[in-house]
CSV table of C-alpha atoms in Angstrom, one decimal:
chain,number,residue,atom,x,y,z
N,1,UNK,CA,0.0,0.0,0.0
N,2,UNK,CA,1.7,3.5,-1.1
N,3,UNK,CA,1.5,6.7,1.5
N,4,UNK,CA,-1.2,9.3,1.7
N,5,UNK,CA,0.5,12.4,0.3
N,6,UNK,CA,-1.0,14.8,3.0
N,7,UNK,CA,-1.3,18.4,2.0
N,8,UNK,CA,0.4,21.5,3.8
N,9,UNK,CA,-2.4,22.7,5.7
N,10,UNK,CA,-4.7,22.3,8.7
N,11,UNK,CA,-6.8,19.5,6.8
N,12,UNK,CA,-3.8,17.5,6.5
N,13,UNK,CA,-1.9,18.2,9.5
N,14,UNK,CA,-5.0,16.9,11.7
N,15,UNK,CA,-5.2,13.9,9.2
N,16,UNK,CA,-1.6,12.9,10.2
N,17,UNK,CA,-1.8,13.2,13.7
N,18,UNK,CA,-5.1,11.2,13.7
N,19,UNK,CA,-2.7,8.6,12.4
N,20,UNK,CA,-0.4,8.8,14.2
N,21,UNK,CA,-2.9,8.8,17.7
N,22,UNK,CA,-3.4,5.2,15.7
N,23,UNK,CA,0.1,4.0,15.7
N,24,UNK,CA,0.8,5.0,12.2
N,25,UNK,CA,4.1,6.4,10.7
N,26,UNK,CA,3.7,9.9,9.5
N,27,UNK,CA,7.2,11.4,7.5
N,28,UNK,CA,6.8,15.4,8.0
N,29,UNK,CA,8.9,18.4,6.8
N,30,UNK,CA,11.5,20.1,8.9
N,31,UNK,CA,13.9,22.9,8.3
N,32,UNK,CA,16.8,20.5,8.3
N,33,UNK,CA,15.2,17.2,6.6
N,34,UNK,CA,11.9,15.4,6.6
N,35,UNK,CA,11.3,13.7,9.7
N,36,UNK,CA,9.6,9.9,10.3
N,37,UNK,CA,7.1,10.6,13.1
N,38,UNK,CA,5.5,8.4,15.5
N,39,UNK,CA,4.1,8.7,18.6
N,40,UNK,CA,7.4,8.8,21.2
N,41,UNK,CA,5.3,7.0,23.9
N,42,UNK,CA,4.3,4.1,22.2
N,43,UNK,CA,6.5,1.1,21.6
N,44,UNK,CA,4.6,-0.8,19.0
N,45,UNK,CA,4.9,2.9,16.6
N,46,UNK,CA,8.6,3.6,17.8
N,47,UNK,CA,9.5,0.0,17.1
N,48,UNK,CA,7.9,0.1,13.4
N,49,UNK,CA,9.9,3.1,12.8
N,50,UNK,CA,13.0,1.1,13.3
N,51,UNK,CA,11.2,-1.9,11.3
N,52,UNK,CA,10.6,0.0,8.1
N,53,UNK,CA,13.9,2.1,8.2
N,54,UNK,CA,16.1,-1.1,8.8
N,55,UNK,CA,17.8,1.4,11.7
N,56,UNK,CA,19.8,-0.7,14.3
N,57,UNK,CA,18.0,-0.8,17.5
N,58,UNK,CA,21.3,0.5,19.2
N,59,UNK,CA,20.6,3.9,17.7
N,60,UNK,CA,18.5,6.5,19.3
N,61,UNK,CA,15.7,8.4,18.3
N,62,UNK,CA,15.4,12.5,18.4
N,63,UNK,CA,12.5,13.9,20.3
N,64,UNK,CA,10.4,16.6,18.6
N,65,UNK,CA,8.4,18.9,20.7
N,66,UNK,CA,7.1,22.6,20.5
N,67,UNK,CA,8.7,24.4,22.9
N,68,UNK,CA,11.2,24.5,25.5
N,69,UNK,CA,8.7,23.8,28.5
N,70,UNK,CA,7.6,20.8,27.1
N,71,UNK,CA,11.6,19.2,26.5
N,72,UNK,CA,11.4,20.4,30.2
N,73,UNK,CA,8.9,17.8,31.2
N,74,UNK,CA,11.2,15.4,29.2
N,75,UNK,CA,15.0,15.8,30.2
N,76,UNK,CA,17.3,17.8,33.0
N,77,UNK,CA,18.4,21.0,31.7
N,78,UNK,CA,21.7,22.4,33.2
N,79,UNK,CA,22.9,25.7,32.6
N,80,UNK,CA,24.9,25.1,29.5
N,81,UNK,CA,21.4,23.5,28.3
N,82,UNK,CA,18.9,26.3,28.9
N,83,UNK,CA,21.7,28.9,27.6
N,84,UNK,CA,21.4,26.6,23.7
N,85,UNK,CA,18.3,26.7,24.1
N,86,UNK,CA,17.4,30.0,24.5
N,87,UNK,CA,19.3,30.9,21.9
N,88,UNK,CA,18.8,28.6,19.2
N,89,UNK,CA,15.5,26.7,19.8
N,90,UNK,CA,13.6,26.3,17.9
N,91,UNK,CA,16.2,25.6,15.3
N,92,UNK,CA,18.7,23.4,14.0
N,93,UNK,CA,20.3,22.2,17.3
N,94,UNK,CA,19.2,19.0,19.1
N,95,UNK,CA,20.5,18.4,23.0
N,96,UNK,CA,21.3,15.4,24.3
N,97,UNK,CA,20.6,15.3,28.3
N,98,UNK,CA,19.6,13.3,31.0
N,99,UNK,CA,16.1,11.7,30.9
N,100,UNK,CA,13.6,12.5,33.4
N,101,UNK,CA,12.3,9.1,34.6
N,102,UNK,CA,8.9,9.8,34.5
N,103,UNK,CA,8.8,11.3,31.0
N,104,UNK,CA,6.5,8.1,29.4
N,105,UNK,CA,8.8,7.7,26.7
N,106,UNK,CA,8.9,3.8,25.3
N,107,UNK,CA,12.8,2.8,26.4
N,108,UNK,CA,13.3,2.8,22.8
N,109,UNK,CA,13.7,5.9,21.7
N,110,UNK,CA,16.7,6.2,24.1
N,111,UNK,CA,18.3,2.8,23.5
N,112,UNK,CA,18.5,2.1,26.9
N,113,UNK,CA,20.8,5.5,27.6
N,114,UNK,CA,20.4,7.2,30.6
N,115,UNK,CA,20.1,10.3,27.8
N,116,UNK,CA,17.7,11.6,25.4
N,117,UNK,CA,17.8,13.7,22.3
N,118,UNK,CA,15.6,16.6,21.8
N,119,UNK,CA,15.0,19.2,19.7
N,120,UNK,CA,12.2,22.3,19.2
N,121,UNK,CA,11.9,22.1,15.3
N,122,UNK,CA,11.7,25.7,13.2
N,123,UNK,CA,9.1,24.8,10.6
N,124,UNK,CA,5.3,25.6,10.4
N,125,UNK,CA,4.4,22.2,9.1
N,126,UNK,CA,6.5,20.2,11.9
N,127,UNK,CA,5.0,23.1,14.8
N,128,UNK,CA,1.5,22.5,13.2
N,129,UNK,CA,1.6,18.9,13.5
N,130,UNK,CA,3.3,18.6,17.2
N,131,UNK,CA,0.5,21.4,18.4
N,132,UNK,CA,-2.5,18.5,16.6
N,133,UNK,CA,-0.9,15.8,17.7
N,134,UNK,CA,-0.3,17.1,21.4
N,135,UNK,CA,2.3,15.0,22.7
N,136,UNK,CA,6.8,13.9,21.9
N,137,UNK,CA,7.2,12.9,17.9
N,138,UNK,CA,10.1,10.9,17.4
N,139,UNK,CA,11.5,12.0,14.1
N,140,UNK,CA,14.5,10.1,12.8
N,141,UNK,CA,15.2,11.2,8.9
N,142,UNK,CA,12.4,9.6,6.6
N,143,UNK,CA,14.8,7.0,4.6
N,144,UNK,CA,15.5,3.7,4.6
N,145,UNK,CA,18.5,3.7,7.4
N,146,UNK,CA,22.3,4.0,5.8
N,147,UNK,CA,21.0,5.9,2.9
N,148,UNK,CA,20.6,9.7,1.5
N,149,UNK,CA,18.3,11.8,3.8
N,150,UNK,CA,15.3,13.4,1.9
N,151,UNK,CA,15.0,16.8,1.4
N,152,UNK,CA,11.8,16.6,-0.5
N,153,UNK,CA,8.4,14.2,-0.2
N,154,UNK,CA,9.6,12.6,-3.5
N,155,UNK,CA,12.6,11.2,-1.7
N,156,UNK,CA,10.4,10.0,1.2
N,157,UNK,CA,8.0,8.2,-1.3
N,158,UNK,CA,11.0,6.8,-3.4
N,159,UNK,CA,12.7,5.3,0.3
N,160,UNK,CA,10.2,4.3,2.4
N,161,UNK,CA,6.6,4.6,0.6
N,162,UNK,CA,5.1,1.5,0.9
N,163,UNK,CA,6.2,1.1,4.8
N,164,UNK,CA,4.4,4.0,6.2
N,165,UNK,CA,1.3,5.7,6.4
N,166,UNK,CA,1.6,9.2,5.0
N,167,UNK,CA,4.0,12.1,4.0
N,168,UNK,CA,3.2,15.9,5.1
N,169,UNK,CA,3.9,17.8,1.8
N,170,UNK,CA,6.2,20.8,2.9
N,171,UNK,CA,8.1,21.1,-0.5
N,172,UNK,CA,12.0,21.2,0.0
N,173,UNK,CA,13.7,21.9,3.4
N,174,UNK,CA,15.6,24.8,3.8
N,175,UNK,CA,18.6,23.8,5.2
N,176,UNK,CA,18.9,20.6,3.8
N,177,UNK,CA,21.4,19.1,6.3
N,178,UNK,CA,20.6,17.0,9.8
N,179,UNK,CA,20.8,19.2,13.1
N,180,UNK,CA,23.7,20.2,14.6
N,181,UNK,CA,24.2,17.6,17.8
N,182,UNK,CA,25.6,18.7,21.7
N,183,UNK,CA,25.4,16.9,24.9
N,184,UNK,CA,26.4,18.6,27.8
N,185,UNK,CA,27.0,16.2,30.3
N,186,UNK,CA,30.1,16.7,32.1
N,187,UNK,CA,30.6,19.5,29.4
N,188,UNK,CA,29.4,20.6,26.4
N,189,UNK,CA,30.4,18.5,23.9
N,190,UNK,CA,30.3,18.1,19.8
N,191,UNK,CA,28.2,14.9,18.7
N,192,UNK,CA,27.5,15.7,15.7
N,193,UNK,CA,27.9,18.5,13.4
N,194,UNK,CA,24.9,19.8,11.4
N,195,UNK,CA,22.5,22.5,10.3
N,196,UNK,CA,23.4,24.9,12.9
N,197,UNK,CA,27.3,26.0,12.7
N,198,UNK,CA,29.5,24.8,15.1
N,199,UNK,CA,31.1,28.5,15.9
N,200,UNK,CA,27.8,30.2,16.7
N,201,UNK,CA,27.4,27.5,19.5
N,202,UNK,CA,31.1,28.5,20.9
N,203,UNK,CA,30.2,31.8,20.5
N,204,UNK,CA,26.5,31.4,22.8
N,205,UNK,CA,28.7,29.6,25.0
N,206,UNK,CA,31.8,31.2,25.2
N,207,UNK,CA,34.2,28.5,25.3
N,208,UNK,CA,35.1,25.8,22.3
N,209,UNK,CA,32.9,22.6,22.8
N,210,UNK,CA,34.5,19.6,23.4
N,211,UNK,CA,35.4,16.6,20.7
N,212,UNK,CA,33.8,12.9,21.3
N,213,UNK,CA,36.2,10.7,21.3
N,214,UNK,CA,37.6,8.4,18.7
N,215,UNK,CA,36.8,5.3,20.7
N,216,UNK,CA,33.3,6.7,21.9
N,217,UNK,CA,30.1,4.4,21.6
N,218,UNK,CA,27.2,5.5,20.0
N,219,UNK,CA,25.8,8.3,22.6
N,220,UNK,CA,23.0,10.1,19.3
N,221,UNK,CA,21.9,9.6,16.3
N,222,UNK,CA,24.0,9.9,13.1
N,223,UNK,CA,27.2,8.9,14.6
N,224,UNK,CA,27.8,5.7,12.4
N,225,UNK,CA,30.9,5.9,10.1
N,226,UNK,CA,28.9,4.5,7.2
N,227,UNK,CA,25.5,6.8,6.5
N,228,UNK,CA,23.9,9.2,4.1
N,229,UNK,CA,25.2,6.9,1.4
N,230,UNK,CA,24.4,6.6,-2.1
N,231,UNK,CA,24.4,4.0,-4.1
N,232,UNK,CA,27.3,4.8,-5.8
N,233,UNK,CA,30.9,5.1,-4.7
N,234,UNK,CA,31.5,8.4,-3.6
N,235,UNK,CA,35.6,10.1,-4.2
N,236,UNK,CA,35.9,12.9,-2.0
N,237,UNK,CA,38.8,16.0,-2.9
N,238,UNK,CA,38.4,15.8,-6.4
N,239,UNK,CA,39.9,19.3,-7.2
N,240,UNK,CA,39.5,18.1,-11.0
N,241,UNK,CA,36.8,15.3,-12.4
N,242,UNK,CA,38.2,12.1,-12.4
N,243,UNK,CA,38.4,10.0,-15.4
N,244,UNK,CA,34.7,8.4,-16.1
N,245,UNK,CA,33.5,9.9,-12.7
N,246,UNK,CA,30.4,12.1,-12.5
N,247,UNK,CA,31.8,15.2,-10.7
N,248,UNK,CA,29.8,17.4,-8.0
N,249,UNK,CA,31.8,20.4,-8.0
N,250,UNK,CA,31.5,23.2,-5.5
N,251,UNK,CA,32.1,26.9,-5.6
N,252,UNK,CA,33.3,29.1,-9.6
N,253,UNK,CA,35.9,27.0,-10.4
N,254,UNK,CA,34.3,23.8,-11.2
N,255,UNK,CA,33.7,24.6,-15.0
N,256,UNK,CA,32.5,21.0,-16.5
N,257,UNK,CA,31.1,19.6,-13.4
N,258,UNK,CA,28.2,17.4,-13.5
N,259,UNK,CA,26.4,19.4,-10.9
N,260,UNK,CA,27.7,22.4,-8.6
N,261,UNK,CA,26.3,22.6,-4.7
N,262,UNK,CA,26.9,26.2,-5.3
N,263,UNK,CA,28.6,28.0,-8.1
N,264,UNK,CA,28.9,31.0,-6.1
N,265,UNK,CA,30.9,29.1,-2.9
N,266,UNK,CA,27.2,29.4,-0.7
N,267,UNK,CA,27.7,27.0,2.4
N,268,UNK,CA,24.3,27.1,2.8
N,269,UNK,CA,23.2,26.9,-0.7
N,270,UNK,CA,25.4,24.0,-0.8
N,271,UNK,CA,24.2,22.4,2.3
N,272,UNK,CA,20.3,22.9,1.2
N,273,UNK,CA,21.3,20.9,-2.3
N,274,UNK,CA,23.4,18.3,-1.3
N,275,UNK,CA,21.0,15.5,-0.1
N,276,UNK,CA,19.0,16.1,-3.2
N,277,UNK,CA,22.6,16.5,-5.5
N,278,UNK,CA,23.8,13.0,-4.4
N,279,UNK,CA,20.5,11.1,-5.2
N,280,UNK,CA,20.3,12.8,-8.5
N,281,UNK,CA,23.7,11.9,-9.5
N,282,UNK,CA,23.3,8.3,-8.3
N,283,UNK,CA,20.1,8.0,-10.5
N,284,UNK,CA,22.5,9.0,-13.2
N,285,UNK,CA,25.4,6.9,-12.4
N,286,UNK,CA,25.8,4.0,-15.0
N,287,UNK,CA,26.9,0.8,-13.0
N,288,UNK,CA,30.2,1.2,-11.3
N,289,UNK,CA,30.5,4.8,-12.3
N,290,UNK,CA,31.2,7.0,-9.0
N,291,UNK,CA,31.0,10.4,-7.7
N,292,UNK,CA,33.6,12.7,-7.1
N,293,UNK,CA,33.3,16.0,-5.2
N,294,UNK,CA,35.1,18.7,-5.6
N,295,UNK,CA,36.6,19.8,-1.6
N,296,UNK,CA,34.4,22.2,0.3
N,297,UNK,CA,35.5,24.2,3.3
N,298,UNK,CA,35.4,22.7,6.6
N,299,UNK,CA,34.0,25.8,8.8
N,300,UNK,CA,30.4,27.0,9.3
N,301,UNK,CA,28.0,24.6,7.2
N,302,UNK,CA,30.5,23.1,5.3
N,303,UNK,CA,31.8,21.3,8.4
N,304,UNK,CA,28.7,19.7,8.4
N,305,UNK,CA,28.8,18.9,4.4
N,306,UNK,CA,32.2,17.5,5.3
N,307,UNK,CA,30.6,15.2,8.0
N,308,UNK,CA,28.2,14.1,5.7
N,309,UNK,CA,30.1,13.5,2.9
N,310,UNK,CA,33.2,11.5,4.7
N,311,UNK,CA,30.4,9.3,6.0
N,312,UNK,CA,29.0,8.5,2.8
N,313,UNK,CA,32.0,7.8,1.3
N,314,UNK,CA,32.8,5.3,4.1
N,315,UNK,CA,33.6,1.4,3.8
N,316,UNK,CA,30.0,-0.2,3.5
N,317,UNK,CA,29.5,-3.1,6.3
């Protein structure tokens, strides 16, 4: 059975948080990605979000909710929490803090941490549904686990659209890359790098955050070395196409590349097309044929584009 393509309005948003009252899987827009919702408190619909994106039950779930007072009723804020979250919430940043016993979340949105990830999402569509649905959304990306995050409800529907229940139509996400991920817990610390930069966190916080180890288990989502992949092989630091390679060049002096993330150099033009860039060029890709990328800058967004791209060009399992 294919998903209900919901529209963008109040019609559709209270038809996908009927479903998902049921039990249902609902993939909704954010500002980042689109977002595979089910209710957070429920096992059976948290553990058929891990069933229909093949996700390893060893990786946790991000919380969506509306505002900071409800991620209060959830986790402990410290200091260094409520500072983020002032400032950037909602946004692009998801926190990682201690979970508040009595929060009714199904243990497996945590997998079994003593930790929880949350985040306030900035997008009409995402606040519209969380205010019908009144209650925690977990919201891993809408696609099949290991592979390209969507961007767009076409990728949803092309991933995962005869495993769920519907897709909120929100057109493209604006920032096109994953939230920017920080636990603070004994200090604040980098987990993953994403849609909000790296240095305007330091700056709210005035001190550098800390690295996670080489050696660290998984502690949030997106931290295994193998994701957002293509099909294809992808060849990063290609400052020239390789021979029978489709190029995706970045910045004016990529004449002859396949596509461009941003002729101009725009981290975040570049970061808003690259999820949608690599599963075009894959669809293009004759068998055995990779992709190279031309190198981007590793500060602001394109640390996070470097993330991305390093883990997509990782060793399969």
């Amino acid at each position: 059975m294919s998903a209900e393509l919901l529209p963008p309005d109040a019609a559709g948003l209270a038809r996908a948080a009927e479903m998902l009252r049921d039990g249902g899987l609902v993939a909704f827009p954010t500002e980042t990605v689109y977002g595979l919702g089910a209710d957070a408190t429920s096992d059976r619909a948290v553990a058929r979000v891990f069933e229909a994106k093949g996700r390893p039950r060893f990786n946790p779930l991000i919380i969506h909710l509306p505002d900071i007072a409800a991620a209060r009723r959830v986790a402990r804020f410290g200091d260094a929490a409520e500072r983020l979250a002032d400032a950037f919430w909602p946004g692009a940043l998801t926190l990682v803090l201690p979970l508040r016993p009595e929060a009714g979340l199904s243990p497996l949105v945590s997998a079994g941490l003593p930790t929880v990830a949350l985040r306030v999402p900035d997008h009409p569509m995402a606040q519209g549904l969380l205010a019908a649905f009144g209650g925690p959304v977990v919201g891993p990306s809408a696609n099949p686990s290991g592979s390209v995050s969507p961007t767009r409800a076409a990728h949803v529907l092309a991933g995962l659209g005869d495993r769920i229940a519907a897709v909120v139509d929100g057109g493209p996400c604006a920032v096109g890359v994953e939230s920017t991920i920080v636990g603070t817990d004994p200090a604040p610390t980098l987990l993953r790098p994403g849609g909000l930069p790296v240095e305007a966190i330091e700056a709210c916080l005035g001190a550098p955050l800390a690295s996670r180890g080489a050696e660290a288990g998984v502690t949030a989502p997106g931290q295994l070395s193998s994701h957002y992949a293509p099909g294809a092989q992808v060849v990063l630091e290609a400052s020239t196409p390789p021979s029978g390679a489709l190029w995706l060049g970045f910045g004016p002096g990529c004449d002859g590349a396949t596509l461009n993330l941003s002729p101009s150099g725009d981290l975040v033009e570049a970061a808003a097309n690259l999820f949608h860039a690599l599963r075009e060029l894959d669809a293009r890709a004759a068998p055995g044929q990779p992709i190279a990328v031309a190198p981007v800058p590793d500060h602001g967004l394109g640390r996070a584009i470097n993330d991305r791209l390093r883990r997509a060009a990782a060793p399969r399992d």
